[in-house]
Amino acid sequence: MLFNSYIFICILLPVALLGWYGFNYFGQGRLAGIFLTGISLWFYAYFHLSYLFVIVGSIAINFCLSLIADIYRKHCIIVYKGIGPEDITSSDDTVMRIILIISVLANLGLLFYFKYTDFFIENLNALTGSDFALRGILLPLGISFFTFQQLSYVIDRCRGRAPHYDLITYATFVTFFPQLIAGPIVTYDEMIPQFTDVTRRRMDRENMRIGIRYFVIGFAKKVLLADVLAGPVNYAFVMPRELDTATVIIVMLMYMFELYFDFSGYCDMASGIAKMFNIDLPVNFNSPYTSANVKELWQRWHITLSRFFTTYVYIPLGGSRRGFGRMLANVFIVFVLSGLWHGAAWTYVLWGAINGVLVVWDNLCFVGVRGCDYKRECKLYIPRKAGQVLTFCFFLLSLCFFRSSTIPDALHLIRSIFCVNWNGKLFEVLSYIKAPEFYVAEEAAGMMAAGMLDKLHLICATVMLAISFIIITRPNSHEIAPRNDHPVRDGILMGILFVWCFVSLNQVSTFLYFNF
Amino acid sequence: MYEEGKKRSFISVFIISVLLVLVLIAGIVVLFDPFYVYHKPLPGLKAVLNDKEYQCTGTLKHFDYDAVIAGSSVCENFNNGWFDEGFGCKSVKAIRSYGATADLMYLMDMAFDHREIRYVFYNIDPSSLYSPVETTYESTGCPVYLYDDNPFNDWKYLFNKDVLLEKIPFMLAKSHSDYDEGDSYNWAQWKTFHHLMCMTMYERLPEVAEMQDEHMYDELARENTKLITDMLEAHPDTEFMFFFSPYSMCWWDNAYRNGERDAVLSAERICIEELIRYDNASVYYYQDDADIITNLDNYMDTIHFSKEINHFICDSLIQGRDRITRENIDSVLDGMYELSDEIVNEYIHEYYEE
């Protein structure tokens, strides 16, 4: 089930809120947890029933590992050592190490099986000339998110940093539907205390107000911007080798905005829904496209993923403690892994590697951007605006790899940008910018003269890009949502915006079948 | 206290705004009703019909008519006015792509439930005789919320941006143009009818397969025919005119090459023999018109012909030409058998090498 669907907005969300606050109102906190977990599992299984087994299995394994660790600690305290659990650490406890290894293998194994098996087989076949058949395994949605979320918990359990929670609390934390399928990647220590805080179990008007504002902003980003921008982008990437310079530039700009509005819009909706439950989710996007260098961009883009990799990969690898060169290598490794996390293809790995190189470059401090923090003095400083433009362009180029199916396709796109050519594909691609809002203008242009429609599509694309640009450079949702300066005006505007998005979910399909 | 009021006022204003805008949108959709779910066109507006999946049910429920033109996409290019003038009736179309019998029967039942019907002009596609006898609206993604009488699922229509910003403006614009209401669901004006077009769409099998069992479709043909004859029996006062449209010789060439031809002709025979037993039914056969079917310039693909052919069919129905009776059924169907042989051995080689 998606947030931007009728069944979610009209049924699941109201039922979830009523049930959660209803059970808590009558003092049934435990039942409220069970109810919320059940609702979250319904939300998840709505995509595909078999997903349910994956997530339930994953929760069961991690909960059991935590339980074993808990039993072992108590056993140590009572029988053998007579010491407190705080004294048992992974460094001196073999059993904890074994549990840690099992948990890492189990979680990454699950992720590997569902996400990377075919990628592995493809590469094995390519390397060895073997002919193993691809498995075509259905990828459960959000598996990367809930796997990392649980991995962070069991690692900290084995390190003695996290307590054991009862099953209901743990399952509520993992399955909490606002963040289940697209993040942000939350940690137990920021979520579970909120779930167990009884003061958060009563409906709060302020949080409800902020939640609504968050949700509507995210809803609009997703439905009115991302989904419209997706039309020409999807069409263009069917034939990436046929695109000329102007088309590639415009399509990549559209894709850059689509990606941001899609992901950040979904995260805004997640934050809004969570806020309605009095739960604060961590900020995942903080106006990343206004960043002055790539390092800063990655501190503002998918922040919780960067946080996870920093905590569980970068620091264990030594972070910056083992010298400057090792630190740069660690940064690069993290970005390569981050690329692989985004998708099982070499295009993603290369995308991650490119961003890694760019962040390493920023860390080398050859060229700095005024106003940015650097660990040492840069040899040359450029103005912040120039840094923003360059960062934007570099990220746009890197996204050629992110969006392309193959590396040669991506290279072709980049070549098209720099080797200027024109074949008129632009108008064909832009004709896929479909939105009922443009319909009347399209019909009128079509009747006026041949060629007018092309111009109109160009105008529509320009308008969409201009709106996108204005939005990314203005205060973001985290700044706007809490505001309450003009409740009546905002209430009316948000209401209209919500309905505009709401009616956008229904479409009249074109049935194109002439074959009997 | 003031802050608390502000919070409350945002939420209250938001909820009221949402409800008001939703009511406003639903009101506009109900008023103009481009799919005619609630009423026929408002005075001064034309019946603009171009989305059969969305509009057929509405027109059958709410329009004034006493004749139905039923069939597949080959019927869409009929002008209702031809029938109205020729038979002195007021017709609407009941169109279902693929022309599956069960689907058309669903529409016909709807028509009979809402109006007294004098004439039914019913196109029989050969494939409809051996299609499953269950309706396919749901499985093919049709907007089933328009096919029932449940008002609680109408929200998909009432709160629909495409309806609001495309369908209503389209209907208003067409109403104030020279749009011919008789051209309901017509698509011919956007298509090219030429032998090259037809040949492009025809993927000719490289090899001729062995002819399959002649009776393989018989059972399905009987079941589908039963659906039709049930309708004939239930409405003895309605005059039914069934007709077989002229598919191109490419279609017959394909039927021969894939080994289906004998089974198709057998299914047609079963259906026709059954239908001509009824006093309120007559059957017309245009598939064997060699002048039409061997001239691929009449077609945009193997099946779909130009509007001129639709006009020819309508005129033929008016004049009663090419009617199949108990006396001529054998000669007509045997003639089709022979013609298909000639197509394969002779006519098709004008376009394809031997």
Short mmCIF file of C-alpha atoms in Angstrom, two decimals, chain A residues 6-7 204-206 208-210 212-213 216 223-224 228 435-437 439-440 443 484-496 498-500 502-511 513-516, chain B residues 3-4 6-11 13-14 17-18 21-22 25 35 53-54 72-74 76 96-98 125 127 140-143 155-157 159-163 165-167 169-170 187 191 247 301 303-304:
data_model
loop_
_atom_site.label_atom_id
_atom_site.label_comp_id
_atom_site.label_asym_id
_atom_site.label_seq_id
_atom_site.Cartn_x
_atom_site.Cartn_y
_atom_site.Cartn_z
CA TYR A 6 -7.20 6.05 -1.52
CA ILE A 7 -7.19 2.96 0.62
CA ASP A 204 -1.87 16.09 20.39
CA ARG A 205 -3.43 18.85 18.30
CA GLU A 206 -0.13 20.55 17.63
CA MET A 208 -1.68 16.57 14.35
CA ARG A 209 -1.50 20.02 12.75
CA ILE A 210 2.17 19.64 11.89
CA ILE A 212 -1.17 17.22 8.32
CA ARG A 213 1.04 19.97 6.92
CA VAL A 216 0.12 17.50 2.36
CA VAL A 223 1.76 13.44 -6.96
CA LEU A 224 1.90 16.87 -8.55
CA VAL A 228 4.44 14.42 -13.77
CA ALA A 435 -0.98 16.22 -16.67
CA PRO A 436 -4.67 17.01 -16.91
CA GLU A 437 -3.76 20.56 -15.87
CA TYR A 439 -5.00 19.39 -21.23
CA VAL A 440 -7.00 22.44 -22.28
CA GLU A 443 -5.99 20.95 -27.14
CA ASN A 484 1.47 28.41 12.33
CA ASP A 485 1.49 32.10 11.45
CA HIS A 486 -1.64 32.08 9.32
CA PRO A 487 -3.77 29.12 10.42
CA VAL A 488 -6.87 30.11 8.47
CA ARG A 489 -5.10 31.00 5.23
CA ASP A 490 -2.86 27.94 5.49
CA GLY A 491 -5.79 25.70 6.39
CA ILE A 492 -7.62 26.78 3.23
CA LEU A 493 -4.55 26.48 1.00
CA MET A 494 -3.52 23.13 2.44
CA GLY A 495 -7.09 21.88 2.10
CA ILE A 496 -7.20 22.85 -1.57
CA PHE A 498 -4.75 18.14 -0.48
CA VAL A 499 -7.88 17.79 -2.61
CA TRP A 500 -5.91 18.62 -5.73
CA PHE A 502 -6.41 13.51 -3.83
CA VAL A 503 -8.30 13.82 -7.11
CA SER A 504 -5.04 13.26 -8.97
CA LEU A 505 -4.99 9.67 -7.75
CA ASN A 506 -7.91 8.75 -9.99
CA GLN A 507 -7.34 8.54 -13.68
CA VAL A 508 -9.32 7.73 -16.75
CA SER A 509 -7.35 5.06 -18.56
CA THR A 510 -7.06 4.88 -22.27
CA PHE A 511 -7.91 1.44 -23.51
CA TYR A 513 -6.80 -2.42 -27.98
CA PHE A 514 -7.74 -3.03 -31.52
CA ASN A 515 -6.73 -6.65 -31.54
CA PHE A 516 -9.65 -8.87 -30.78
CA GLU B 3 -1.99 29.24 20.46
CA GLU B 4 -4.39 26.40 21.19
CA LYS B 6 -4.67 28.63 16.27
CA LYS B 7 -3.96 24.91 16.22
CA ARG B 8 -7.61 24.10 16.37
CA SER B 9 -8.47 26.64 13.73
CA PHE B 10 -5.92 25.22 11.26
CA ILE B 11 -7.28 21.70 11.61
CA VAL B 13 -10.32 25.12 8.51
CA PHE B 14 -8.37 22.36 6.78
CA SER B 17 -11.86 23.30 3.16
CA VAL B 18 -11.28 19.70 2.12
CA VAL B 21 -13.76 21.51 -2.26
CA LEU B 22 -14.69 17.82 -2.53
CA ILE B 25 -15.84 18.97 -7.41
CA PHE B 35 -19.85 9.68 -18.62
CA GLU B 53 -15.48 1.67 -21.52
CA TYR B 54 -16.61 4.63 -19.45
CA SER B 72 -16.93 -4.83 -31.14
CA SER B 73 -14.64 -2.04 -32.32
CA VAL B 74 -15.65 -2.68 -35.93
CA GLU B 76 -17.62 2.03 -33.68
CA ARG B 96 -17.20 -3.86 -26.24
CA SER B 97 -13.71 -4.29 -27.62
CA TYR B 98 -13.13 -7.93 -28.56
CA ASP B 125 -17.14 -11.48 -34.47
CA SER B 127 -13.73 -14.94 -32.11
CA THR B 140 -9.39 -6.31 -18.49
CA GLY B 141 -9.23 -3.39 -16.08
CA CYS B 142 -12.49 -1.73 -17.02
CA PRO B 143 -13.90 0.82 -14.56
CA TRP B 155 -16.21 8.40 -5.80
CA LYS B 156 -13.69 7.13 -8.33
CA TYR B 157 -15.67 9.06 -10.91
CA PHE B 159 -13.18 12.79 -7.47
CA ASN B 160 -11.21 12.32 -10.62
CA LYS B 161 -8.85 14.96 -12.00
CA ASP B 162 -9.02 13.58 -15.53
CA VAL B 163 -12.79 13.88 -15.49
CA LEU B 165 -9.87 18.83 -16.21
CA GLU B 166 -10.09 16.76 -19.38
CA LYS B 167 -13.43 15.08 -19.91
CA PRO B 169 -13.78 20.60 -20.93
CA PHE B 170 -13.67 18.18 -23.88
CA TRP B 187 -12.00 6.42 -34.55
CA LYS B 191 -6.45 6.01 -38.90
CA TYR B 247 -12.61 -9.20 -42.09
CA ASP B 301 -5.09 -4.02 -39.97
CA ILE B 303 -9.78 -6.77 -39.13
CA HIS B 304 -10.61 -3.09 -38.96
#
